Amino acid sequence: MKPNQPLSLADHRLLDLVWQAAPIPSPELCKLAQEKLGWKRTTTYTVLKRLCDKGYLKNESSVVTALVDRATVQRADGQEVLQRSFHGSLPSFLAAFLQAGTVSDQEAEEIAQMLDDYRHGR
């Protein structure tokens, strides 16, 4: 399933818990959210309902499962940032990121390999 609506930080935080534990009974998810995020049960159910309404999660018979995987959400988030902040320009995004000086030699090699793989259709 392709994500159809943007996600808030709270949405992302609950999705992360579900991806790690799914399928998970909703009462257990509430306990996990309390433990990991400090959320009350009502907060968890509010965010859970929102994610179900958006089409990212399913809560059926009190068991929560993801309808969208992490990689799909990451791709959509990346495209949203690229469009919103860089007018769709990947070179502008990379230039801004690289100017921050946060790329190690190992990461630079991995990026170069990804580009090489992309060019060769791998």
mmCIF file of C-alpha atoms in Angstrom:
data_model
loop_
_atom_site.group_PDB
_atom_site.id
_atom_site.type_symbol
_atom_site.label_atom_id
_atom_site.label_comp_id
_atom_site.label_asym_id
_atom_site.label_seq_id
_atom_site.Cartn_x
_atom_site.Cartn_y
_atom_site.Cartn_z
ATOM 1 C CA MET A 1 0.000 0.000 0.000
ATOM 2 C CA LYS A 2 1.240 3.472 -0.825
ATOM 3 C CA PRO A 3 1.026 6.078 1.966
ATOM 4 C CA ASN A 4 -1.693 8.577 1.236
ATOM 5 C CA GLN A 5 -1.204 11.251 3.893
ATOM 6 C CA PRO A 6 1.730 12.901 5.651
ATOM 7 C CA LEU A 7 2.747 11.675 9.082
ATOM 8 C CA SER A 8 3.354 13.596 12.287
ATOM 9 C CA LEU A 9 6.246 12.864 14.634
ATOM 10 C CA ALA A 10 3.812 11.030 16.928
ATOM 11 C CA ASP A 11 2.663 8.926 13.966
ATOM 12 C CA HIS A 12 6.256 7.988 13.194
ATOM 13 C CA ARG A 13 6.979 7.087 16.795
ATOM 14 C CA LEU A 14 4.012 4.726 17.037
ATOM 15 C CA LEU A 15 4.744 3.212 13.629
ATOM 16 C CA ASP A 16 8.283 2.443 14.799
ATOM 17 C CA LEU A 17 6.893 0.517 17.767
ATOM 18 C CA VAL A 18 4.457 -1.407 15.590
ATOM 19 C CA TRP A 19 7.122 -2.285 13.012
ATOM 20 C CA GLN A 20 9.300 -3.690 15.789
ATOM 21 C CA ALA A 21 6.556 -5.726 17.467
ATOM 22 C CA ALA A 22 3.805 -6.464 14.911
ATOM 23 C CA PRO A 23 1.498 -8.157 15.075
ATOM 24 C CA ILE A 24 0.815 -6.805 18.544
ATOM 25 C CA PRO A 25 -2.363 -6.755 20.633
ATOM 26 C CA SER A 26 -3.472 -3.155 21.109
ATOM 27 C CA PRO A 27 -3.337 -3.371 24.947
ATOM 28 C CA GLU A 28 0.282 -4.530 24.641
ATOM 29 C CA LEU A 29 0.986 -1.659 22.250
ATOM 30 C CA CYS A 30 -0.365 0.742 24.874
ATOM 31 C CA LYS A 31 1.988 -0.755 27.479
ATOM 32 C CA LEU A 32 4.908 -0.532 25.068
ATOM 33 C CA ALA A 33 4.101 3.095 24.220
ATOM 34 C CA GLN A 34 3.900 3.898 27.924
ATOM 35 C CA GLU A 35 7.265 2.266 28.533
ATOM 36 C CA LYS A 36 9.125 3.586 25.475
ATOM 37 C CA LEU A 37 7.386 6.910 24.803
ATOM 38 C CA GLY A 38 5.805 7.854 28.114
ATOM 39 C CA TRP A 39 2.364 7.959 26.493
ATOM 40 C CA LYS A 40 -0.947 7.438 28.230
ATOM 41 C CA ARG A 41 -3.279 4.771 26.887
ATOM 42 C CA THR A 42 -5.586 7.435 25.448
ATOM 43 C CA THR A 43 -2.726 9.031 23.504
ATOM 44 C CA THR A 44 -1.752 5.679 22.003
ATOM 45 C CA TYR A 45 -5.319 4.926 20.942
ATOM 46 C CA THR A 46 -5.721 8.426 19.451
ATOM 47 C CA VAL A 47 -2.573 8.060 17.328
ATOM 48 C CA LEU A 48 -3.462 4.447 16.475
ATOM 49 C CA LYS A 49 -6.890 5.507 15.209
ATOM 50 C CA ARG A 50 -5.346 8.297 13.153
ATOM 51 C CA LEU A 51 -2.862 5.868 11.560
ATOM 52 C CA CYS A 52 -5.669 3.409 10.819
ATOM 53 C CA ASP A 53 -7.741 6.199 9.250
ATOM 54 C CA LYS A 54 -4.741 7.227 7.135
ATOM 55 C CA GLY A 55 -4.293 3.637 5.937
ATOM 56 C CA TYR A 56 -0.941 2.900 7.590
ATOM 57 C CA LEU A 57 -2.095 0.464 10.293
ATOM 58 C CA LYS A 58 -4.897 -2.004 10.842
ATOM 59 C CA ASN A 59 -6.444 -2.722 14.253
ATOM 60 C CA GLU A 60 -8.574 -5.812 13.796
ATOM 61 C CA SER A 61 -9.861 -7.851 16.735
ATOM 62 C CA SER A 62 -7.568 -5.726 18.938
ATOM 63 C CA VAL A 63 -4.455 -6.838 17.044
ATOM 64 C CA VAL A 64 -2.415 -4.117 15.361
ATOM 65 C CA THR A 65 -0.528 -4.780 12.133
ATOM 66 C CA ALA A 66 1.211 -2.488 9.664
ATOM 67 C CA LEU A 67 -0.256 -2.032 6.207
ATOM 68 C CA VAL A 68 2.817 -0.080 5.054
ATOM 69 C CA ASP A 69 6.423 -1.105 5.575
ATOM 70 C CA ARG A 70 9.207 1.117 6.895
ATOM 71 C CA ALA A 71 10.986 1.452 3.518
ATOM 72 C CA THR A 72 7.813 2.717 1.825
ATOM 73 C CA VAL A 73 7.295 5.356 4.508
ATOM 74 C CA GLN A 74 10.951 6.398 4.332
ATOM 75 C CA ARG A 75 10.727 6.837 0.558
ATOM 76 C CA ALA A 76 7.577 8.943 0.878
ATOM 77 C CA ASP A 77 9.144 11.053 3.644
ATOM 78 C CA GLY A 78 12.260 11.582 1.571
ATOM 79 C CA GLN A 79 10.236 12.696 -1.436
ATOM 80 C CA GLU A 80 8.211 15.060 0.756
ATOM 81 C CA VAL A 81 11.353 16.717 2.174
ATOM 82 C CA LEU A 82 12.907 16.906 -1.267
ATOM 83 C CA GLN A 83 9.827 18.602 -2.745
ATOM 84 C CA ARG A 84 9.051 20.862 0.214
ATOM 85 C CA SER A 85 12.530 22.129 1.039
ATOM 86 C CA PHE A 86 14.540 21.688 -2.163
ATOM 87 C CA HIS A 87 11.937 22.072 -4.938
ATOM 88 C CA GLY A 88 12.588 18.470 -5.962
ATOM 89 C CA SER A 89 16.324 18.977 -6.536
ATOM 90 C CA LEU A 90 18.366 16.060 -5.250
ATOM 91 C CA PRO A 91 21.673 17.861 -6.005
ATOM 92 C CA SER A 92 20.508 20.835 -3.872
ATOM 93 C CA PHE A 93 19.564 18.490 -1.053
ATOM 94 C CA LEU A 94 22.916 16.699 -1.206
ATOM 95 C CA ALA A 95 24.832 19.990 -1.344
ATOM 96 C CA ALA A 96 23.034 21.249 1.778
ATOM 97 C CA PHE A 97 23.612 17.948 3.554
ATOM 98 C CA LEU A 98 27.288 17.777 2.602
ATOM 99 C CA GLN A 99 27.912 21.376 3.685
ATOM 100 C CA ALA A 100 26.983 20.268 7.203
ATOM 101 C CA GLY A 101 30.080 18.039 7.089
ATOM 102 C CA THR A 102 28.321 15.004 8.486
ATOM 103 C CA VAL A 103 29.360 12.340 5.967
ATOM 104 C CA SER A 104 32.113 9.905 6.920
ATOM 105 C CA ASP A 105 34.443 8.363 4.363
ATOM 106 C CA GLN A 106 32.576 5.063 4.769
ATOM 107 C CA GLU A 107 29.222 6.759 4.136
ATOM 108 C CA ALA A 108 30.638 8.558 1.087
ATOM 109 C CA GLU A 109 31.772 5.193 -0.302
ATOM 110 C CA GLU A 110 28.317 3.692 0.330
ATOM 111 C CA ILE A 111 26.666 6.622 -1.457
ATOM 112 C CA ALA A 112 29.052 6.289 -4.395
ATOM 113 C CA GLN A 113 28.232 2.571 -4.587
ATOM 114 C CA MET A 114 24.485 3.297 -4.531
ATOM 115 C CA LEU A 115 24.869 5.763 -7.399
ATOM 116 C CA ASP A 116 26.955 3.294 -9.349
ATOM 117 C CA ASP A 117 24.351 0.555 -8.784
ATOM 118 C CA TYR A 118 21.584 2.953 -9.839
ATOM 119 C CA ARG A 119 23.403 3.858 -13.057
ATOM 120 C CA HIS A 120 23.822 0.183 -13.917
ATOM 121 C CA GLY A 121 20.249 -0.820 -13.048
ATOM 122 C CA ARG A 122 21.094 -2.985 -10.042
#
